[in-house]
Short mmCIF file of C-alpha atoms and ligand atoms in Angstrom, two decimals:
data_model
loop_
_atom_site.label_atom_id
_atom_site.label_comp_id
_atom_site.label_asym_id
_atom_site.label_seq_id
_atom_site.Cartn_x
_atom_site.Cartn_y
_atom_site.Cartn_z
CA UNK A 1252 85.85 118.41 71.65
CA UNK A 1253 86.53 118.94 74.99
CA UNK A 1254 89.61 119.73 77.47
CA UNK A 1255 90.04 119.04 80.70
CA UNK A 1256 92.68 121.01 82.45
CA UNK A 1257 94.01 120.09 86.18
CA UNK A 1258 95.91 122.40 87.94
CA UNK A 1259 97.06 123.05 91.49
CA UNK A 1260 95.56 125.75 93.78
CA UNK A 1261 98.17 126.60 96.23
CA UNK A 1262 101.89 126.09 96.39
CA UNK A 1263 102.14 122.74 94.28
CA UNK A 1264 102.22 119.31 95.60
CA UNK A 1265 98.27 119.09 96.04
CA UNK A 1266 97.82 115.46 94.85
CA UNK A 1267 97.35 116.73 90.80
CA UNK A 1268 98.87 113.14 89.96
CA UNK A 1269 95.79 111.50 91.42
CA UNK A 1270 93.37 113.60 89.63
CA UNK A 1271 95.17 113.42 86.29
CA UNK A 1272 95.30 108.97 86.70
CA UNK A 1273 91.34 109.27 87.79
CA UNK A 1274 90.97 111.53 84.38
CA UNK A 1275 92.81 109.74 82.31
CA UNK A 1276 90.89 106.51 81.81
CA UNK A 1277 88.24 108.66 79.89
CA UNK A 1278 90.49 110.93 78.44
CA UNK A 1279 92.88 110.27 74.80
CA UNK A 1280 95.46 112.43 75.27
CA UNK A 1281 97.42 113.56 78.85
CA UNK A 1282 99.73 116.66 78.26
CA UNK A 1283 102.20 118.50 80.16
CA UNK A 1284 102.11 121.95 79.57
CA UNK A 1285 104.39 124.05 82.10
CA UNK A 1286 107.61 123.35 84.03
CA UNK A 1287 109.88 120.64 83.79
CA UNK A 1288 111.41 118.28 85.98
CA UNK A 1289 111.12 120.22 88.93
CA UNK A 1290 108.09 118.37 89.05
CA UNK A 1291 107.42 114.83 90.64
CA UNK A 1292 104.96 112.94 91.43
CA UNK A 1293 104.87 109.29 92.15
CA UNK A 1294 103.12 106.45 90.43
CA UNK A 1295 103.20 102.86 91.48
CA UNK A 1296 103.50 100.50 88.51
CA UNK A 1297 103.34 96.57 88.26
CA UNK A 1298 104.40 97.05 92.06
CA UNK A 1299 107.20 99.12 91.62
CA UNK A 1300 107.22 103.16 92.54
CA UNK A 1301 108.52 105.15 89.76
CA UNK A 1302 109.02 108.83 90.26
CA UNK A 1303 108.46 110.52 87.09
CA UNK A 1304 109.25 113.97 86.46
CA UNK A 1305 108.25 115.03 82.96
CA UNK A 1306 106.63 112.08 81.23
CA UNK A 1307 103.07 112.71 81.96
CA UNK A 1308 101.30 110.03 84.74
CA UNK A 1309 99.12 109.05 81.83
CA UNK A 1310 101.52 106.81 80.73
CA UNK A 1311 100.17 104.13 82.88
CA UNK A 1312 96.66 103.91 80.76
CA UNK A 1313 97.51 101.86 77.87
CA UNK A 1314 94.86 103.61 75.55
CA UNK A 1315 96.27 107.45 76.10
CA UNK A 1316 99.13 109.27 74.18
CA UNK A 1317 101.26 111.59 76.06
CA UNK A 1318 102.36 114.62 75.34
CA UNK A 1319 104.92 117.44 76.51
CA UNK A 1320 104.10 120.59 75.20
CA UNK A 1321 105.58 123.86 74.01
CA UNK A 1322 105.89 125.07 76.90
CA UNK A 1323 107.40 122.81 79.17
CA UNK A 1324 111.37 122.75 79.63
CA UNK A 1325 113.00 119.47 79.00
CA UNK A 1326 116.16 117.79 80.60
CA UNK A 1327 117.44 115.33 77.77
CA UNK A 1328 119.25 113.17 80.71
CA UNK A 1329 115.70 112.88 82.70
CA UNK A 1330 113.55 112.12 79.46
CA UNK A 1331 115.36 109.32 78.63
CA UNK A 1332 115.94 107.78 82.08
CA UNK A 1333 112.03 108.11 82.35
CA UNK A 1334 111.25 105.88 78.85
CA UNK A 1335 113.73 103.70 80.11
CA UNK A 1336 112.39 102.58 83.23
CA UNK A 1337 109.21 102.86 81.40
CA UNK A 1338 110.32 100.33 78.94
CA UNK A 1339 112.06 98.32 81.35
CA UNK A 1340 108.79 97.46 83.04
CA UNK A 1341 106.91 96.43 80.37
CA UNK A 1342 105.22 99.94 79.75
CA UNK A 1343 104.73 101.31 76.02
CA UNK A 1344 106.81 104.52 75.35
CA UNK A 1345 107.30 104.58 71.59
CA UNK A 1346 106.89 107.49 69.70
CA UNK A 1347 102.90 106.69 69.08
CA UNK A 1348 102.51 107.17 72.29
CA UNK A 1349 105.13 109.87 73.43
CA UNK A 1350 105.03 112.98 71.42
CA UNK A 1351 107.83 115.94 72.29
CA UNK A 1352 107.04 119.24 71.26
CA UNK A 1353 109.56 120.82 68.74
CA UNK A 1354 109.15 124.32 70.52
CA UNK A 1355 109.81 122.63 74.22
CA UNK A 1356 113.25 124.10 75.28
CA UNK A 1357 115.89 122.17 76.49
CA UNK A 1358 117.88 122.13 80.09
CA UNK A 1359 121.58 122.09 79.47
CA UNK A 1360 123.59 121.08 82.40
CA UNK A 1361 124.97 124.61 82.86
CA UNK A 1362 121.53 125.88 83.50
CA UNK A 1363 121.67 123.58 86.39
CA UNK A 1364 124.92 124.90 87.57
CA UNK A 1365 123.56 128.73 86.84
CA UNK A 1366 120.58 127.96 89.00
CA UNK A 1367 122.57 126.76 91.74
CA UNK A 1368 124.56 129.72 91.76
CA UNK A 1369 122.05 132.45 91.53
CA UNK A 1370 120.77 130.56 94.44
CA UNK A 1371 123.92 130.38 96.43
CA UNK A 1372 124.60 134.00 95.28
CA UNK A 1373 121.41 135.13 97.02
CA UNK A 1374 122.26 133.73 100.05
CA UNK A 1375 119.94 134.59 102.93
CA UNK A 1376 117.25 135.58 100.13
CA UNK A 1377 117.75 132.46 98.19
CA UNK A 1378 114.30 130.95 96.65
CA UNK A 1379 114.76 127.32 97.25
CA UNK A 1380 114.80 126.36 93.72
CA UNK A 1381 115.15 122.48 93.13
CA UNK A 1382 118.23 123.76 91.00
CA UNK A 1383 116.91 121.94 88.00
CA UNK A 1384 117.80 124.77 86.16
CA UNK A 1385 114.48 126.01 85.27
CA UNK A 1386 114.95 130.18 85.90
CA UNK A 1387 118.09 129.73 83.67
CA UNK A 1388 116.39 127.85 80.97
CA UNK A 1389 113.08 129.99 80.71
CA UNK A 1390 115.27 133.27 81.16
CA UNK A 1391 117.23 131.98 77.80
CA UNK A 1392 113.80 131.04 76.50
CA UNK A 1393 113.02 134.47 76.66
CA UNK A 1394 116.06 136.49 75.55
CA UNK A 1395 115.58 133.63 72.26
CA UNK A 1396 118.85 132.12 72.92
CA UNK A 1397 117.06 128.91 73.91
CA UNK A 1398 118.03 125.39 72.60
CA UNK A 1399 114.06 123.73 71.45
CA UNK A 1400 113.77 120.26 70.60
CA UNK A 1401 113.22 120.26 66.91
CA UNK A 1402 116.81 121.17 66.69
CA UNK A 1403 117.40 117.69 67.35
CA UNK A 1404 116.62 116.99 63.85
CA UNK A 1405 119.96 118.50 62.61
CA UNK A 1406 122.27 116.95 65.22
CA UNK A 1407 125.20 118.19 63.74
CA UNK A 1408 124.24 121.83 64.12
CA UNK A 1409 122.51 120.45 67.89
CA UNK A 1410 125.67 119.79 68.86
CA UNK A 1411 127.23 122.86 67.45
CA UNK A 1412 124.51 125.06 69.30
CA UNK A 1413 124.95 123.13 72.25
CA UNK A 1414 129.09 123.77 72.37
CA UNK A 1415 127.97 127.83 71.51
CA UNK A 1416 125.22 127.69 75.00
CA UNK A 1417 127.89 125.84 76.80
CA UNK A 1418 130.67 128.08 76.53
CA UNK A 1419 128.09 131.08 76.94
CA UNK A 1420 126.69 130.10 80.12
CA UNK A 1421 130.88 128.98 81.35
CA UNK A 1422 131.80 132.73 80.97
CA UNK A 1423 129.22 133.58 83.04
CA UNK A 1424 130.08 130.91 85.87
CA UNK A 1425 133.79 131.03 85.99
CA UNK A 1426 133.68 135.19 85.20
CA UNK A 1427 130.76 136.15 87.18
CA UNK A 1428 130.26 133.22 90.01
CA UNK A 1429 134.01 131.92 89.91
CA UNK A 1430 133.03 128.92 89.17
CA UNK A 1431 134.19 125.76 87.44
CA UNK A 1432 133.00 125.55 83.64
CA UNK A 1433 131.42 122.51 82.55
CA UNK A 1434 133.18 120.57 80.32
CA UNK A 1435 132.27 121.40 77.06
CA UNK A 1436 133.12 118.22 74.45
CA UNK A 1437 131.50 115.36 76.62
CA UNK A 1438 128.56 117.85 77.37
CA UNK A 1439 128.35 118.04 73.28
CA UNK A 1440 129.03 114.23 72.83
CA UNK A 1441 126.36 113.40 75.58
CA UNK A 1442 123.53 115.59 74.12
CA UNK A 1443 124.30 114.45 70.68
CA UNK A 1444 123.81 111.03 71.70
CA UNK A 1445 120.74 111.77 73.31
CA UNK A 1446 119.38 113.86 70.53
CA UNK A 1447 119.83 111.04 68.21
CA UNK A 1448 118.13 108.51 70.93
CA UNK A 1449 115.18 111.33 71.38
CA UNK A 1450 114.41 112.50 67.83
CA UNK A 1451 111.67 110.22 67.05
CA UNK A 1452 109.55 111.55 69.62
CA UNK A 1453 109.57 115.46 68.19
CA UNK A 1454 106.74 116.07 67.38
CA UNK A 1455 104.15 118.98 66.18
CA UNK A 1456 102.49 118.83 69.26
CA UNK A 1457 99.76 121.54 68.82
CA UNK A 1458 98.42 119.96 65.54
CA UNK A 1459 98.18 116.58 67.53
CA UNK A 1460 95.94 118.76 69.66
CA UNK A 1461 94.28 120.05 67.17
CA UNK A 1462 93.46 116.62 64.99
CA UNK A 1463 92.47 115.19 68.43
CA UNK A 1464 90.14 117.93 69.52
CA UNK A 1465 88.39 117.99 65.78
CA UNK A 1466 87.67 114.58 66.18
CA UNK A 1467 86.17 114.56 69.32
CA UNK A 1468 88.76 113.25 71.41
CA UNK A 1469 89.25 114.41 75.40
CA UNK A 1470 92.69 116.57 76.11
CA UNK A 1471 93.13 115.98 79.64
CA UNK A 1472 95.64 118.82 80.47
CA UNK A 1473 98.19 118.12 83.96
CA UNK A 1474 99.77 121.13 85.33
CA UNK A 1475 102.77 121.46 87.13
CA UNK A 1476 103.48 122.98 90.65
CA UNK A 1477 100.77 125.37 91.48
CA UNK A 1478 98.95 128.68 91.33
CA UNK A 1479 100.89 130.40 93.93
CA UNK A 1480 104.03 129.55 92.30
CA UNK A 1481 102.93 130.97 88.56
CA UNK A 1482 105.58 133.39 87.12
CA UNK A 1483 102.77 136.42 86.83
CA UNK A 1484 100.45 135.86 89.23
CA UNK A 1485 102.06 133.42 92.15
CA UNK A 1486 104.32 135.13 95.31
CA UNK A 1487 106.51 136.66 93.58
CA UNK A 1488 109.75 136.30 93.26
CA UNK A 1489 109.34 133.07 95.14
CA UNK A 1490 107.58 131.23 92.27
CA UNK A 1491 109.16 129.04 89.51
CA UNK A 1492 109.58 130.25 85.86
CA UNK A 1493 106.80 128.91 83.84
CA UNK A 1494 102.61 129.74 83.91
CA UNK A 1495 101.02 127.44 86.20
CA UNK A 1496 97.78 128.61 85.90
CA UNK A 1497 95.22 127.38 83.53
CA UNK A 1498 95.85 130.06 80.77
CA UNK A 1499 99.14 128.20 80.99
CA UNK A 1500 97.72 124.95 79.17
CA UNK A 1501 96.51 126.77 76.54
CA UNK A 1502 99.87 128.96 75.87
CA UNK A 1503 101.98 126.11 76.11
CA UNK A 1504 99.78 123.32 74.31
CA UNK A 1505 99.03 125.88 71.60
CA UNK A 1506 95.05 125.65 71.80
CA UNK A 1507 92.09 128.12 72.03
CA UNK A 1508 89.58 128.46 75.18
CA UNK A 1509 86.50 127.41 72.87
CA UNK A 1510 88.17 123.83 73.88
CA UNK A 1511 87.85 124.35 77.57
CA UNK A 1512 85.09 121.89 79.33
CA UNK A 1513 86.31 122.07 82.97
CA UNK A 1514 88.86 123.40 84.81
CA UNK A 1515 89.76 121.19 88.06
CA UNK A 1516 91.72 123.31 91.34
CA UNK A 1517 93.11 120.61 93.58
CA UNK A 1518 93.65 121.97 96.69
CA UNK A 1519 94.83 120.04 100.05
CA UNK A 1520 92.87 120.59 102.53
CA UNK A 1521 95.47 121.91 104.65
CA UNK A 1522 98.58 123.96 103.00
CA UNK A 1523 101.84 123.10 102.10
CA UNK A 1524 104.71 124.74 100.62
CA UNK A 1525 108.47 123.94 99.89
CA UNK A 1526 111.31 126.33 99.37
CA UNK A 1527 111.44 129.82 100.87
CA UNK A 1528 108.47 133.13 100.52
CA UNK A 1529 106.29 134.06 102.62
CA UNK A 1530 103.37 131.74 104.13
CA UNK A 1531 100.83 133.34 106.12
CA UNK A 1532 99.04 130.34 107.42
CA UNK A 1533 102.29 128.70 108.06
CA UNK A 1534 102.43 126.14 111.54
CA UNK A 1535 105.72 126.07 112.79
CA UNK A 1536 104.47 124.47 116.56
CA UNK A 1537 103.71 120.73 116.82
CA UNK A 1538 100.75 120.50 114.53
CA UNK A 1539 102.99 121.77 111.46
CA UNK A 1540 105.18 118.85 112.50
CA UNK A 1541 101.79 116.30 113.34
CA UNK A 1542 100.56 117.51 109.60
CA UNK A 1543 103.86 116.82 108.15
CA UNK A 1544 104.38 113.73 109.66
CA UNK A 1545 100.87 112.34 109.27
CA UNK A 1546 100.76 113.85 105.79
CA UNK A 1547 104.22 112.24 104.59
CA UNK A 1548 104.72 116.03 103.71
CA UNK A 1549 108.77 115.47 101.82
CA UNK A 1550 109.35 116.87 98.46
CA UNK A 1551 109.31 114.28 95.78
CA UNK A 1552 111.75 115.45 93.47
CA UNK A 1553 114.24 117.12 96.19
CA UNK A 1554 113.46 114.94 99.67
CA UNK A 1555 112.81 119.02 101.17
CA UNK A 1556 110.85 119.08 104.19
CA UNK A 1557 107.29 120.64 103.17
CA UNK A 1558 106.53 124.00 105.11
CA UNK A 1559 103.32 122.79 106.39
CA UNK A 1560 100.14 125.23 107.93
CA UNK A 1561 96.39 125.49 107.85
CA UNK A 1562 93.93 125.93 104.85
CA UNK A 1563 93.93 129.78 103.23
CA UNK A 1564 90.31 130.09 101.82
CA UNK A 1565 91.56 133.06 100.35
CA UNK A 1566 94.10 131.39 98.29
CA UNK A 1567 91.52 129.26 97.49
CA UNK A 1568 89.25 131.66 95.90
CA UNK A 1569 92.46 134.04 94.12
CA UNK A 1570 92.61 130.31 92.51
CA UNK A 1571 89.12 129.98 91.40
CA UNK A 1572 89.22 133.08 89.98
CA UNK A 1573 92.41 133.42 88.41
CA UNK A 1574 92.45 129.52 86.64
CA UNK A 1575 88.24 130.19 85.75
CA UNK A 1576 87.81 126.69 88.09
CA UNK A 1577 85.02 124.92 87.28
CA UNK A 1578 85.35 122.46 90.52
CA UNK A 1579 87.55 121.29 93.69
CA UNK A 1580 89.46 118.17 94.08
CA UNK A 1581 90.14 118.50 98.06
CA UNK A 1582 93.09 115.84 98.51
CA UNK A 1583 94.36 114.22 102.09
CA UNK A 1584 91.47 115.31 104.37
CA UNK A 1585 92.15 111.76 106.35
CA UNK A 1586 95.22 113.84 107.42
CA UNK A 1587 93.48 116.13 109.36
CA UNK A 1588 91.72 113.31 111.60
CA UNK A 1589 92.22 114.15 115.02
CA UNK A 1590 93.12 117.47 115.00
CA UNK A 1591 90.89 120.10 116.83
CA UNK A 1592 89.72 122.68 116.50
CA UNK A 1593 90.53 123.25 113.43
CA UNK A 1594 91.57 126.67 111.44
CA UNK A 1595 91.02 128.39 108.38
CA UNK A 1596 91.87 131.40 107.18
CA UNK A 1597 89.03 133.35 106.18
CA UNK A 1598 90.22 136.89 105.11
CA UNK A 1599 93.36 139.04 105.90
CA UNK A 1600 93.99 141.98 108.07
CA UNK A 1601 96.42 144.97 108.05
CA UNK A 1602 96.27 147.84 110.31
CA UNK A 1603 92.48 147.96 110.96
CA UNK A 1604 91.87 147.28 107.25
CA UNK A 1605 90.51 143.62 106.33
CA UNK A 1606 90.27 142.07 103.03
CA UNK A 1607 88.42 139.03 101.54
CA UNK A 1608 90.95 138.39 98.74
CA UNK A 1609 93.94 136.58 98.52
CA UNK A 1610 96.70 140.13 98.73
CA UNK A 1611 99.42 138.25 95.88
CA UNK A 1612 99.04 139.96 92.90
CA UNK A 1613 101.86 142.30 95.04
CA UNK A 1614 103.93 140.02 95.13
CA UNK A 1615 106.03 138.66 98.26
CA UNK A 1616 106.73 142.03 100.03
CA UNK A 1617 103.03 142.78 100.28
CA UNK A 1618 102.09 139.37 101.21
CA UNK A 1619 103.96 139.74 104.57
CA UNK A 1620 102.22 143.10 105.75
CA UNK A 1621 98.86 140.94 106.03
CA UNK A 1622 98.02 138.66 108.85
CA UNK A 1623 95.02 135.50 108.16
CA UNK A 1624 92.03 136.34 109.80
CA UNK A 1625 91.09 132.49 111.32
CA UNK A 1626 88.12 130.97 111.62
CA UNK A 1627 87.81 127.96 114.03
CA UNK A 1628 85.95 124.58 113.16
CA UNK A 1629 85.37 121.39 114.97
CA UNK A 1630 87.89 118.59 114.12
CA UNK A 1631 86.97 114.93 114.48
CA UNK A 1632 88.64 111.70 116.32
CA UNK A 1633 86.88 109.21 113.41
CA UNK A 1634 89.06 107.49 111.05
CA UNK A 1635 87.90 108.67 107.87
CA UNK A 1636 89.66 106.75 105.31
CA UNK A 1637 87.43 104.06 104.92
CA UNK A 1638 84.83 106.23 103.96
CA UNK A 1639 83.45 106.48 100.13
CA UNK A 1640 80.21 108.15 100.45
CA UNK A 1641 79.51 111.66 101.78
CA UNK A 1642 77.40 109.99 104.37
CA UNK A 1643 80.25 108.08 105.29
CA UNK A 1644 82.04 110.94 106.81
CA UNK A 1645 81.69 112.62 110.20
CA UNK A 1646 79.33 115.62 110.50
CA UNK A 1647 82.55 117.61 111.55
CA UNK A 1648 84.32 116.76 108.04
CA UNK A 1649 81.02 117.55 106.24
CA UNK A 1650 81.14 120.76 107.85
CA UNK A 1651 84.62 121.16 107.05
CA UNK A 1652 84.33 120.77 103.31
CA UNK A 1653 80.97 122.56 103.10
CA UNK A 1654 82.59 125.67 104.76
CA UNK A 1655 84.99 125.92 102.00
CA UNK A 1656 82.84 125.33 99.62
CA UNK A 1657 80.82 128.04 101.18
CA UNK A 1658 83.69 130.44 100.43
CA UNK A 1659 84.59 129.86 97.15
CA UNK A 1660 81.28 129.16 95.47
CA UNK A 1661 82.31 125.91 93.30
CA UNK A 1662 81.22 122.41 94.13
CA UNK A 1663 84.29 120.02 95.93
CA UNK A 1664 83.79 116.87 93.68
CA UNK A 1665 86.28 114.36 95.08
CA UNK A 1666 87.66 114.04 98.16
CA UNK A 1667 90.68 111.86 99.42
CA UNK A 1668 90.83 110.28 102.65
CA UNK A 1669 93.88 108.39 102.39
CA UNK A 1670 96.82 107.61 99.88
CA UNK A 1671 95.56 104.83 97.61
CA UNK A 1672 93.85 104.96 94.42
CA UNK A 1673 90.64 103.62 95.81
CA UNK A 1674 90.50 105.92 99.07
CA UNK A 1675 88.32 108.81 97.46
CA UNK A 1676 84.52 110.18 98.26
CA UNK A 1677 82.82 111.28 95.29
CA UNK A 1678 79.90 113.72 95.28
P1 LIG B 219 112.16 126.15 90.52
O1 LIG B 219 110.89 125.83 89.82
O2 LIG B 219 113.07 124.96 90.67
O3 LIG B 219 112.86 127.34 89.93
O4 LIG B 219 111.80 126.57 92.03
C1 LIG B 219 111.07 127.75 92.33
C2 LIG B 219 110.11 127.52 93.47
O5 LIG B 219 109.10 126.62 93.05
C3 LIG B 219 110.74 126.88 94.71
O6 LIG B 219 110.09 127.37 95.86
C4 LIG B 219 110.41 125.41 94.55
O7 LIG B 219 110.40 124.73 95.78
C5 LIG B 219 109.03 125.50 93.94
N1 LIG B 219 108.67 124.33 93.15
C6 LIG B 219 109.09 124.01 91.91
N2 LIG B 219 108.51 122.87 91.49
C7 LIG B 219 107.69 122.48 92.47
C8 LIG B 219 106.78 121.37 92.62
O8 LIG B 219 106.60 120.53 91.74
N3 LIG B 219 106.10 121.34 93.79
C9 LIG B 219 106.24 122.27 94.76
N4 LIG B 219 107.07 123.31 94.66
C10 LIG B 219 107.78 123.41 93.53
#
């Protein structure tokens, strides 16, 4: 019957992982259906912190079965460091319980090295990839040169293909970027080792989604990064290569909307944003660094300072609208404490002319013609992160979350005041 699809509202890091682990104890299945290990989030398991990238967070509920879909990219090397450390503590990762998806495309290690040259290439325009070679991989993905998983099956003619990519993507490094190829045989020997190691777990991953949805069972979909980042609708070009957005988990999972129960935006309830594009809202004085700081605001898979600045309500509601969201997950409020007054942008302004929406659909060189319109708002000196109940917070932080409710006309349903687990209001 019914999915359940998480994705982020803004730039990516919103606290998705937290959702997704509250989620999955009712739900069967947890899938990842964009991106690939550009992604991070961390998970704490049997006391140790684990920083997975592409396995999804699920993992830690005994009962689910994981999958990565279509439409994610995969990084052979990463997958199996991730079931190892998995495995090492204790943690289930067989092939019942991970399930690959033939049609997921693989990350060769020259797509990392052509994604850290187009980067260093651009040079003052760089995007501030996490050189994870995700642009290089979807761009093959797209021309249908791509490596998938279910050639894995044949690892013979895997390890042909892999030679042919290899020595394809060399040219253009050593011609084009003068650049030092990759060397070829061990790359071949090393993925045809791995392909042997991760065959078991290719799967057909959109009939598992279909058996599971026939009989009832809950799909509880985790996006990566965020909507401002998605290929078609985020700032572009300073977004990554894959659909973020919650069309996104259908493409890449291979199911219809029927399916669709809720759709859950998590949104900080500040902003954040790594790598380079514009940022209207963006703090660079000291409460960009207090936010930061107080926030823990570091990239988990690169260690990147995050850009840090103050909630865009009209980011907000682009995200509402372009994802269909059902409901708000508003995610490190506790942050906030002690800041006043507080800002949000409300609408944007350009020469005289104001707008309510979000101007991104224009991409990047639009974006920076338009200044945030701010509204101010009382901050509050309470520690907050003991609260659980609505009542438990300060009339300010009511206020605060009722205002952006106000603007984007779908309930806020959880609400974090601190890091752990437990530290959540529920309305
Ligand atoms: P790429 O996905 O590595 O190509 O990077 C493209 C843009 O997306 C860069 O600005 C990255 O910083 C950003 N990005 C990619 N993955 C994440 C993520 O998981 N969180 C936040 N930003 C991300």
């Amino acid at each position: 019957m019914p999915a359940i699809i998480v994705v982020g509202a803004q730039w990516g890091d919103e606290g998705k992982g937290r959702v997704v682990d509250d989620l999955a104890r009712q739900a069967h299945l947890v899938a990842r259906y964009n991106g690939g290990d550009n992604a991070g989030h961390t998970v704490v398991a049997q006391g140790h912190v684990l920083r997975l990238h592409l396995v999804p967070s699920g993992i830690l509920h005994p009962h689910t079965v994981c999958l990565i879909g279509a439409g994610v990219v995969v990084n052979p090397v990463q997958l199996a460091k991730e079931l190892d450390e998995l495995a090492a503590l204790g943690i289930d990762v067989g092939p019942e319980r991970v399930k690959l998806s033939a049609a997921a495309h693989i990350i060769l290690p020259t797509h990392r090295a052509l994604d850290g040259a187009r980067e260093a290439a651009r040079g003052r325009e760089a995007i501030g990839t996490t050189r994870r070679g995700i642009g290089p991989v979807y761009a093959d993905k797209a021309a249908r040169v791509g490596l998938r998983a279910g050639q894995m099956m044949d690892v013979e003619a895997f390890g042909q293909r892999v030679a042919e990519l290899v020595r394809s993507h060399n040219r253009l490094l050593q011609e084009h970027y003068g650049l030092e190829p990759v060397p070829v045989e061990e790359t071949v020997q090393e993925h045809v080792a791995l392909a042997q190691r991760l065959r078991p777990y290719v799967a057909d991953v959109s009939e598992v989604v279909a058996e599971a949805l026939a009989a009832g069972k809950t799909l509880l979909c985790e996006g990566a990064q965020g909507t401002l980042l998605d290929l078609d609708h985020g700032t572009y070009p300073f977004v990554t290569s894959s659909s973020c957005v919650a069309g996104g988990a259908l493409a890449g999972l291979g199911f219809g909307p029927g399916h669709v129960a809720r759709v859950i935006g998590v949104s900080k309830a500040y902003t954040t944003r790594v790598g380079a594009g514009p940022f209207p809202t963006e703090l660079t004085d000291e409460v960009g660094v207090r936010i930061r700081e107080a926030g823990g605001e570091y990239g988990t898979t690169t260690g990147r300072p995050r850009r840090c600045g103050w909630l865009d309500l009209p980011i907000l509601r682009y995200a509402v609208q372009l994802n269909g969201l059902t409901e708000l997950a508003l995610t490190k409020l506790d942050v906030l404490t002690g800041i006043h007054p507080l800002r949000v942008a409300v609408a944007y302004e350009r020469e005289g002319q104001r707008t309510e929406r979000f101007p991104g659909e224009y991409g990047a060189e639009e974006l920076v013609r338009w200044r945030p319109v701010y509204e101010e708002l009382p901050g509050w000196e309470e520690d907050i992160r003991s609260a659980r109940r609505w009542e438990d917070l300060p009339p300010q932080a009511q206020a605060y979350v009722r205002r952006i409710e106000e603007a984007i006309g779908i309930p806020i349903t959880l609400i974090g005041v601190g890091p752990g687990r437990e530290e959540t209001v529920r309305r």
